[in-house]
XYZ file of C-alpha atoms in Angstrom:
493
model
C 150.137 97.302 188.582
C 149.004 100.734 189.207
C 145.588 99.572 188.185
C 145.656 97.334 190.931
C 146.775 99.520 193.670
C 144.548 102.044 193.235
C 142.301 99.090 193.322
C 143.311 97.797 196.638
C 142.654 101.175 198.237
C 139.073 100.945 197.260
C 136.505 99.468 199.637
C 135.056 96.929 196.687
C 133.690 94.719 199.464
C 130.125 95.816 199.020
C 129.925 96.127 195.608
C 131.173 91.898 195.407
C 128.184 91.624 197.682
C 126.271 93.057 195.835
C 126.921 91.530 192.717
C 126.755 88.189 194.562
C 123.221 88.850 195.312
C 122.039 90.122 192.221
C 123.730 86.191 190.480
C 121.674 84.017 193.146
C 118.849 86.168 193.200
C 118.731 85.662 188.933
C 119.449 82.006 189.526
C 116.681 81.594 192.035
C 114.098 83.766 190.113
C 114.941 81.756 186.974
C 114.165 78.141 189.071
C 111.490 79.466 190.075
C 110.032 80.076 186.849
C 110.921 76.612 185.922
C 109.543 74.845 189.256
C 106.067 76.974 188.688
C 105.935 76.398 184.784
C 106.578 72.676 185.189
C 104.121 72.572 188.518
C 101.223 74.291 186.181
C 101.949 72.179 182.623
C 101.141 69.169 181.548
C 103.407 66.276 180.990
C 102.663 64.341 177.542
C 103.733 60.757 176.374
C 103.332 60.265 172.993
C 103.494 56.543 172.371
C 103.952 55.719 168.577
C 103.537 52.060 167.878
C 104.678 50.404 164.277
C 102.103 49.272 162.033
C 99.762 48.885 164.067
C 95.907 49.180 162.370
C 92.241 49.450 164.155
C 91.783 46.419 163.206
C 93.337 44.747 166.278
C 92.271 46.906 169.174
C 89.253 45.706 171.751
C 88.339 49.881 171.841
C 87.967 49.599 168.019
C 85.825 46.293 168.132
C 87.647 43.548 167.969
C 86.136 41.058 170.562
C 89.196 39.010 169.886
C 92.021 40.622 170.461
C 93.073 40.843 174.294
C 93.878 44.542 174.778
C 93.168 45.681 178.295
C 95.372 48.273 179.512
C 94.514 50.354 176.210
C 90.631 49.565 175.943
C 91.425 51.412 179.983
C 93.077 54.203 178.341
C 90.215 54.462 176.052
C 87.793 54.375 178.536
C 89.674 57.257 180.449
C 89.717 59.160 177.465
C 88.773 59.936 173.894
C 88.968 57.239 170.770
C 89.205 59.153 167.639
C 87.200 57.207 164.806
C 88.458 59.553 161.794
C 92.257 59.790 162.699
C 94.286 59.558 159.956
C 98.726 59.343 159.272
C 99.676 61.407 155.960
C 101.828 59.173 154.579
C 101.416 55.080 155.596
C 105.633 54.691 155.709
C 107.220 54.596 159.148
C 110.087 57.127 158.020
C 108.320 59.671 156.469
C 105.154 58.942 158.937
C 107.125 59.923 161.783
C 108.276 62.817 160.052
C 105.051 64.653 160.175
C 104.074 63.234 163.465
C 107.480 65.467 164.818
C 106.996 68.853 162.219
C 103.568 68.732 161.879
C 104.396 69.914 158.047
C 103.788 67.411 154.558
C 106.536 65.523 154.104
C 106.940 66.673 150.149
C 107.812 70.184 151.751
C 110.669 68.698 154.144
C 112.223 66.430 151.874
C 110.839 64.011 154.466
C 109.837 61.694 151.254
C 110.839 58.272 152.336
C 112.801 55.792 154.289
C 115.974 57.532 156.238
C 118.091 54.056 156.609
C 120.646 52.519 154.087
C 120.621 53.406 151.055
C 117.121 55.122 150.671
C 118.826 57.930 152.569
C 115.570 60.396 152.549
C 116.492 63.312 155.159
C 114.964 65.825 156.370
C 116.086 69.591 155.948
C 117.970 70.745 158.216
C 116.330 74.181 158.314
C 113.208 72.679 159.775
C 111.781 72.950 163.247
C 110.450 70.112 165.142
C 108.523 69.544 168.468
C 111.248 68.288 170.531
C 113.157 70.918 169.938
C 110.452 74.117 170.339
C 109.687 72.116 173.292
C 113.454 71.609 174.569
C 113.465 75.281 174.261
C 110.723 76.759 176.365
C 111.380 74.383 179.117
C 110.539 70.790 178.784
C 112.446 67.481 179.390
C 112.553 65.473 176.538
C 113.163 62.248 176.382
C 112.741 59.103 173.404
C 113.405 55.631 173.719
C 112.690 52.659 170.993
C 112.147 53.155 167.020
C 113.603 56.887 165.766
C 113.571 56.080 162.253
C 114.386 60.110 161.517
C 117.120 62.120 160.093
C 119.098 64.521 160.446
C 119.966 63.986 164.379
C 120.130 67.807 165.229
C 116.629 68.138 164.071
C 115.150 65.311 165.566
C 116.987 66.334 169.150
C 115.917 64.753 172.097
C 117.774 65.398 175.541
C 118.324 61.831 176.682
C 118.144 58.247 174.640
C 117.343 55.445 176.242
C 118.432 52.029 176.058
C 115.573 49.278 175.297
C 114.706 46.500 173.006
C 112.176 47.853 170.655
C 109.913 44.037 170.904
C 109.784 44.133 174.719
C 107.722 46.809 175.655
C 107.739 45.671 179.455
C 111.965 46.343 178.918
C 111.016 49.975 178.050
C 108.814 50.627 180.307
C 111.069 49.564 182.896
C 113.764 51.587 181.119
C 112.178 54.845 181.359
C 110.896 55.288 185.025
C 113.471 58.438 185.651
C 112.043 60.180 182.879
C 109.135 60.448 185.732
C 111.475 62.192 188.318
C 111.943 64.943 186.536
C 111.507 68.466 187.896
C 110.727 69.960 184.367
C 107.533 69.106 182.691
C 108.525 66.320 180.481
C 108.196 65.232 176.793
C 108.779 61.452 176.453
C 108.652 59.741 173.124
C 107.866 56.072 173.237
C 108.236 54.020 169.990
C 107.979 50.288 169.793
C 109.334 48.113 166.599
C 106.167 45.726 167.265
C 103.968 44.951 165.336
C 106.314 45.593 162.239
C 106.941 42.551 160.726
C 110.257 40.781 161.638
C 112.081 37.483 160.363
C 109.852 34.595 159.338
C 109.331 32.070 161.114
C 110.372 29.119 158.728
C 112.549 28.355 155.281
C 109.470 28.157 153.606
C 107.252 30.573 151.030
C 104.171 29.564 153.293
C 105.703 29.943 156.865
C 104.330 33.340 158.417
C 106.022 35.933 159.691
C 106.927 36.362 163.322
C 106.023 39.902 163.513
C 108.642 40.509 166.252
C 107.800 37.318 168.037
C 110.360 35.181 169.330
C 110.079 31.075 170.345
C 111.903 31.990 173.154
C 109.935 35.046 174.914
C 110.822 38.300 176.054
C 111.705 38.857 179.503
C 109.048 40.244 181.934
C 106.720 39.327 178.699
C 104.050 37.201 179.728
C 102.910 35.962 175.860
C 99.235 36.299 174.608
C 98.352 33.577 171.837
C 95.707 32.725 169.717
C 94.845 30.421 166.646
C 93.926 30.877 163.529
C 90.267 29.792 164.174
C 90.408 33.045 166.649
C 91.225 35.723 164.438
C 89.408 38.112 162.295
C 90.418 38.479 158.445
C 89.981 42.425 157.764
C 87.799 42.635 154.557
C 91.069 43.831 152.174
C 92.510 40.611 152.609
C 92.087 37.191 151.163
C 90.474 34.853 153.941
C 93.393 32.145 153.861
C 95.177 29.988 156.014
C 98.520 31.904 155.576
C 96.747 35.038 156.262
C 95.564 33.535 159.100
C 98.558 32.062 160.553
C 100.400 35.780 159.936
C 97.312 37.445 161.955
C 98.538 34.963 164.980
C 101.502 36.524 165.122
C 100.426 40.073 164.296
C 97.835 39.738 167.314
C 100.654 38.204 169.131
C 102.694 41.267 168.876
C 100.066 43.721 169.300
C 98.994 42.237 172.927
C 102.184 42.440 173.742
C 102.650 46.259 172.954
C 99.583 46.241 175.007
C 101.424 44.689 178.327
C 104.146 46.780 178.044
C 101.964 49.878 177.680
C 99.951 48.627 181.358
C 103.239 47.848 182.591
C 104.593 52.100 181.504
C 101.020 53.293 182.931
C 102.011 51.604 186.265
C 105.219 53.321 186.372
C 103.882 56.673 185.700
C 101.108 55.931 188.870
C 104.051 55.356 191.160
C 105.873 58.760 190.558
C 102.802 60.461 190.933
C 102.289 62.126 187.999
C 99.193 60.038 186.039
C 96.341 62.825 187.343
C 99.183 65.949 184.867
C 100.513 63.611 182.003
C 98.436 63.703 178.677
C 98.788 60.236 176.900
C 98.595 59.744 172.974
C 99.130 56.744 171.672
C 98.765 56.086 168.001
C 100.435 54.264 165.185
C 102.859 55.520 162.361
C 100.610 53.473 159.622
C 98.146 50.418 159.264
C 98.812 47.343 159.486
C 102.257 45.802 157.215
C 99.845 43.520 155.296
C 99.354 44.518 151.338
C 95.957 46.680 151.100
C 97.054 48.789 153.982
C 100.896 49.839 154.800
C 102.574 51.547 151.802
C 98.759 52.735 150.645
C 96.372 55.431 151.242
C 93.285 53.099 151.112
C 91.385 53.275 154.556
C 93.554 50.216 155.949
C 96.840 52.336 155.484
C 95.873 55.850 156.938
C 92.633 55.410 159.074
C 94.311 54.722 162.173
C 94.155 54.443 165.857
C 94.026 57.374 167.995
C 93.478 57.228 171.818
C 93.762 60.042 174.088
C 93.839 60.597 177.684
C 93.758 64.238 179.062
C 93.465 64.153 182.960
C 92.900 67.794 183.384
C 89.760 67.414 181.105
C 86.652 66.900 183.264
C 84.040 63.958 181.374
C 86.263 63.449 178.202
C 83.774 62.716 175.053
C 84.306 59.088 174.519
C 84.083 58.971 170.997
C 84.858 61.697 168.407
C 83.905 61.623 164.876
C 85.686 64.622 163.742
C 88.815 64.050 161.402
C 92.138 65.173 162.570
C 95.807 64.516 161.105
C 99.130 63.079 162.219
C 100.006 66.738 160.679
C 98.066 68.321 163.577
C 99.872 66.579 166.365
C 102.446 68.747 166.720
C 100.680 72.089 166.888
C 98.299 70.930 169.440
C 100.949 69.420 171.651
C 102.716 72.541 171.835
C 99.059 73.886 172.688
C 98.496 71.934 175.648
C 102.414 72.589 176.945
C 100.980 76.575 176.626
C 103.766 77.360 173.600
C 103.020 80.063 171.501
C 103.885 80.011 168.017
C 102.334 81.112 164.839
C 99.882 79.053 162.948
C 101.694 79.513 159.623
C 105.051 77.280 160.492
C 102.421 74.198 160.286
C 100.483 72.995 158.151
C 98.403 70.961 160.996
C 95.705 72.435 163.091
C 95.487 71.840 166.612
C 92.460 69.805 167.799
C 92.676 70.407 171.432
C 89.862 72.324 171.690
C 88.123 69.381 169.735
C 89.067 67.407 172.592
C 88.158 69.639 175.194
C 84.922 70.191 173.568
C 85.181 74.019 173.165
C 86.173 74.082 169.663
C 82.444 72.653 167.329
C 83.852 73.995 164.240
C 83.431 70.874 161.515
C 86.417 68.952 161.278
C 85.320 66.838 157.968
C 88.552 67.150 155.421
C 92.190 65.560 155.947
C 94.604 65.418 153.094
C 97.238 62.839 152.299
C 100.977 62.695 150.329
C 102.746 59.859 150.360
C 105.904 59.525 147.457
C 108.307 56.902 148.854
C 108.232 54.081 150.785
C 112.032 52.154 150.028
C 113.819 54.084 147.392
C 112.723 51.358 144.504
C 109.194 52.635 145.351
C 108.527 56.194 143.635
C 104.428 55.797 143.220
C 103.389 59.505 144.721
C 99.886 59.842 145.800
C 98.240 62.520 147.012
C 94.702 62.571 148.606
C 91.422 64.699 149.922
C 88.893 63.205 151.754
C 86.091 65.453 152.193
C 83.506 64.139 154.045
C 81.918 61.123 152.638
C 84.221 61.534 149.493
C 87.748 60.385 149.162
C 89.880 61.128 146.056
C 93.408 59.381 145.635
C 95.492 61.530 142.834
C 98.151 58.664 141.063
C 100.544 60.746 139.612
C 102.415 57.724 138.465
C 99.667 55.771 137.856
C 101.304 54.562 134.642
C 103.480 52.151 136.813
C 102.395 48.858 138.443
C 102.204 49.567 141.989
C 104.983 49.037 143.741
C 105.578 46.271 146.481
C 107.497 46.960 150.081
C 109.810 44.444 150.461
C 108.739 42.320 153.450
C 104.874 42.132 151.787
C 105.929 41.154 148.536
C 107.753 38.104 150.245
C 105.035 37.586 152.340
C 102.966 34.292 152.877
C 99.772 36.524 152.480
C 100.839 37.664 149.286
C 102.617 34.524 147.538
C 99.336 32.780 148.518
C 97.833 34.833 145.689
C 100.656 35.493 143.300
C 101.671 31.626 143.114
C 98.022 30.501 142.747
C 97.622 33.408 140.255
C 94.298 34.246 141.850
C 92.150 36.753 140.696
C 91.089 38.541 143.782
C 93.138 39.558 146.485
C 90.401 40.095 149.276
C 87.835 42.215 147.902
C 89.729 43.924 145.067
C 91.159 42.017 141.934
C 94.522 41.333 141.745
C 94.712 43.238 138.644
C 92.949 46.784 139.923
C 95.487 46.211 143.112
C 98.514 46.104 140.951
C 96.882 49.125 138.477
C 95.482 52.239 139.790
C 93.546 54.405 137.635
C 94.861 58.289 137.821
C 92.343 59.561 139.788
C 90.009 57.213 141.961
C 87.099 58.756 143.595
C 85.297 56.871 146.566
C 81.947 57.514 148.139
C 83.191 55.397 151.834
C 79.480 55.714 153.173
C 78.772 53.193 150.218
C 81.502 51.668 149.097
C 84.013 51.920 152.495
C 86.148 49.311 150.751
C 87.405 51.435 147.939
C 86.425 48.940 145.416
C 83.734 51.155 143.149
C 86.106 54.406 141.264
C 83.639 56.942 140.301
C 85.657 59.621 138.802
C 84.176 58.436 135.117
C 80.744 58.362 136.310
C 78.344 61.262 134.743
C 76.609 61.790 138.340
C 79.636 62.586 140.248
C 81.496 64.739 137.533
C 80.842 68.104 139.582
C 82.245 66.061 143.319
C 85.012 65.314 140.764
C 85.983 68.437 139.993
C 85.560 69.926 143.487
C 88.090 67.173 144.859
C 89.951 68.109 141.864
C 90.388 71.901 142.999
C 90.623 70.918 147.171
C 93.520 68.661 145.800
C 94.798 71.731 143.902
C 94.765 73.922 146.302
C 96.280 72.017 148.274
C 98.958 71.139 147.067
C 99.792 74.733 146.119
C 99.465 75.820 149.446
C 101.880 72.760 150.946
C 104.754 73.814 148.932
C 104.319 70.373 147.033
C 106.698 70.250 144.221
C 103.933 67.631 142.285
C 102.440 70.742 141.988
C 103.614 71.247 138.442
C 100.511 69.052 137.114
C 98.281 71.061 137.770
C 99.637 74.744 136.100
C 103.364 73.413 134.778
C 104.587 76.169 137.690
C 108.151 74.950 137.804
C 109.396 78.086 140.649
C 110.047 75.593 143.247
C 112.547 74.227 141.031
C 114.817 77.116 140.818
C 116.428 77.817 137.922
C 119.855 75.065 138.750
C 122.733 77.416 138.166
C 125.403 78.211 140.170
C 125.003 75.677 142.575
C-alpha cells in the first residue's frame, strides 16, 4: 500500500506515454521490415509430382503426350536435362528434397507409413522451417509422405484430393494473399499408381484414374497405338494399356498445374514467384522407380525465375534433389553456412553467373518398403556412372505395386528372357559394382567394371564413391576401411 501511494503522487503520465510509443513504434518498425522483405523477395512454389519420369513430358520430347501448360512453363524458363533425385522412393525422396542432406545421414532411409516406420531425426533442420523462421509463409497441400511432423513444419495444411489437381489448385488461392513472401509446397499423388482397374493379372493399373472423373477435370485419353514404350520396358500390350493410364494421369497433373498458374496471375504475383516443378522419382514401372538406373533418378526439372532476364532454355549441367534446398534458401536471400548441406546451390547456374562445371551427382538409396533392404550407392561422373551393390548377394527386391503389375506378370508368367532391353536374369542379379559409359551404352546394359581398359575409371569411381561416402556421414561406410565410429560403442543406452 505504501508502494502505491507514493506511487499515486508521482506524475507517471508521461513516462506511460512514453512507453506507449516506444511498443507501437517497435511494432511498426518490425512490419515494416516484414512488408519491405516480403515486397523485395521472391515467392517460390515448389510443385513435387509422384512418379512422374521424362519420359511423358512434350518439353522432354514426347510428341505424344498432351502437356501444355508445362511445355509453357518450360518455355518461360529453364529445362534441366541432367537433374537427378538421390534416392528413387517417394519417402526418402522427399526427404532430401526438404534437408537437402543424404538420406543415410538422417535416418531418412525409407518409407515413413505403416509399418516401415523410417523417420527422420528429429535434430535435423529443414527448409520450411529455416524459412518459417526468417519470415516466410509456408504453406503445403497434397502428398507429405515425411516424418517426424515438427520437422517437416509447415504453417497451414490444406485440404485437397491428391488425383485432382484442378481441386488443389482451387484449394490454395489464399496462399496468394499473403502479405509475407510465401513458401507453398504442392504435391500431387498422380501419377503413382493406384487400384487396378480389373480382377484380373492382365488388367492395368488406373494410375489414379477414376471411370467416373474428377471434378473440374476435363480427362485427356489416348490408346495404346498412341503411346511410346520407353526402351527399359518390354514393348507389350499390358505395358501399353498401363502407359494409357500413366499418360492419363500425367495430363491431368498437367491441367491442374495451368489451372494453379491461373490462380497465381489473378493475385498478381506471377512476374515475383519462382516455380519448380519436379518429380520425387521416375516413373512406378520396374527399370525405373525403386532403381538408380537412368529411368529412376534422371528426372524432370523445370524452372521458371521471373526476375531472371532471357532464362537459358536448356541446361546441361547436373544438379541434385540434394541441392534444392540450399539454393531455395538462396533465392529467399537466407544466409546459412554451406556445411549444414550436403547440396550446392545452382542458382547462379540458373542465372548464368556461376560457369563452374557441374558434371558429378551422387546417389544412396537403402529402402524402399521395409522388406526391401538392397542399398545402393552411386557416382556419376561425367560420361561414367558407377552403381555400388552392397547387397548385391540378394535378388533384387520388388516394390509391391510393380511386382503385381500387368507389366511385370507379362514377363514373369511367360518366363521370358528379356525384360525390355536387359535380361530378366541381370534385372533380378546385380553384379557388386556396375560401371556404365551412358554416352555408349545410355541403357545400362554393358557393366565394364571387369574390363582391362577401364580398370583405372574403375578405381577413380571407386575412390569418388569413397570419399563420398565418408564425407556424407554414410554408415555403409564400413566397406571401405571397417571404420565402425559411427556406430558408437552401444553401452549405456
Amino acid at each position: 500500500m505504501n508502494f502505491l501511494n507514493k506511487l499515486s503522487g508521482l506524475n507517471i503520465f508521461p513516462f506511460v506515454m512514453l512507453s506507449f510509443f516506444v511498443l507501437i513504434s517497435c511494432q511498426s518498425s518490425k512490419s515494416t521490415v516484414q512488408k519491405e522483405q516480403g515486397d523485395e523477395r521472391p515467392n517460390i512454389i515448389l510443385f513435387v509430382t509422384d512418379d512422374h519420369g521424362k519420359d511423358a513430358l512434350g518439353c522432354y520430347g514426347n510428341p505424344v503426350i498432351q502437356t501444355p501448360n508445362l511445355d509453357q512453363l518450360a518455355e518461360d524458363g529453364t529445362i534441366f536435362n541432367n537433374a537427378f533425385c538421390t534416392s528413387a522412393s517417394c519417402a526418402a525422396s522427399r526427404s532430401v528434397i526438404l534437408t537437402g542432406k543424404f538420406g543415410h545421414a538422417t535416418g531418412s532411409y525409407g518409407h515413413t507409413h505403416d509399418y516401415h516406420h523410417f523417420s527422420t531425426y528429429d535434430t535435423v533442420n529443414s527448409l520450411p522451417l529455416i524459412l518459417e523462421q526468417n519470415g516466410y509463409y509456408t504453406a503445403r497441400i497434397g502428398k507429405y509422405h515425411l516424418a517426424p511432423e515438427k520437422v517437416f513444419h509447415f504453417q497451414d495444411v490444406l485440404p485437397g484430393n491428391q488425383r485432382n489437381t484442378v481441386e488443389m489448385a482451387n484449394n490454395v488461392k489464399e496462399v496468394f494473399n499473403s502479405e509475407n513472401p510465401f513458401f507453398l509446397y504442392f504435391c500431387t499423388g498422380d501419377p503413382h499408381r493406384g487400384e487396378s482397374t480389373g480382377p484380373n493379372w492382365d488388367d492395368p493399373n488406373s494410375f489414379g484414374n477414376s471411370k467416373t472423373g474428377y471434378k473440374g477435370v476435363k480427362e485427356i485419353t489416348y490408346t495404346t497405338d498412341e503411346v511410346l514404350v520407353p526402351s527399359f520396358l518390354p514393348d507389350t500390350k499390358e505395358s501399353r494399356e498401363e502407359l494409357v493410364q500413366y499418360y492419363q494421369s500425367v495430363s491431368r497433373i498437367d491441367t491442374g498445374f495451368g489451372q494453379l498458374m491461373e490462380h497465381l496471375k489473378a493475385s498478381g504475383k506471377l512476374d515475383n514467384t519462382i516455380v519448380i516443378y519436379i518429380s520425387d522419382n521416375g516413373i512406378a514401372f520396374p527399370g525405373a522407380k525403386t532403381t538408380l538406373y537412368e529411368p529412376g533418378m534422371n528426372l524432370p526439372c523445370i524452372i521458371k525465375n521471373p526476375l531472371l532476364k532471357g532464362q537459358t532454355k536448356v541446361k546441361n549441367d547436373f544438379i541434385s534433389w540434394v541441392d534444392l534446398t540450399p539454393t531455395i534458401l538462396d533465392w529467399a536471400g537466407i544466409n546459412y553456412q554451406p556445411n549444414n548441406f550436403h547440396g550446392h546451390s545452382f542458382k547462379g547456374v540458373l542465372s548464368g553467373e556461376d560457369t563452374t562445371a557441374r558434371d558429378e551427382i551422387y546417389a544412396s538409396h537403402t529402402f524402399h518398403e521395409i522388406t526391401m533392404y538392397y542399398p545402393m550407392r552411386v557416382v556419376r561422373h561425367k560420361n561414367y556412372k558407377l552403381i555400388f551393390n552392397i547387397a548385391s548377394g540378394l535378388e533384387y527386391p520388388f516394390a509391391s505395386d510393380l511386382w503385381v503389375s500387368s507389366t511385370w506378370q507379362q514377363v514373369y508368367r511367360s518366363n521370358a528372357k528379356y525384360f525390355g532391353k536387359r535380361t530378366v536374369q541381370d534385372y533380378l542379379h546385380h553384379a557388386e559394382f556396375e560401371l556404365y559409359d551412358l554416352d555408349k551404352d545410355p541403357d545400362e546394359i554393358h557393366n565394364l567394371a571387369d574390363s582391362k581398359e577401364h580398370e583405372e575409371v574403375l578405381s577413380m569411381m571407386k575412390e569418388k564413391m569413397k570419399q563420398f561416402q565418408q564425407n556424407t556421414q554414410d554408415p555403409w561406410k564400413v566397406f571401405w576401411d571397417k571404420d565402425y565410429s559411427l556406430q558408437g560403442t552401444g553401452l549405456n543406452l
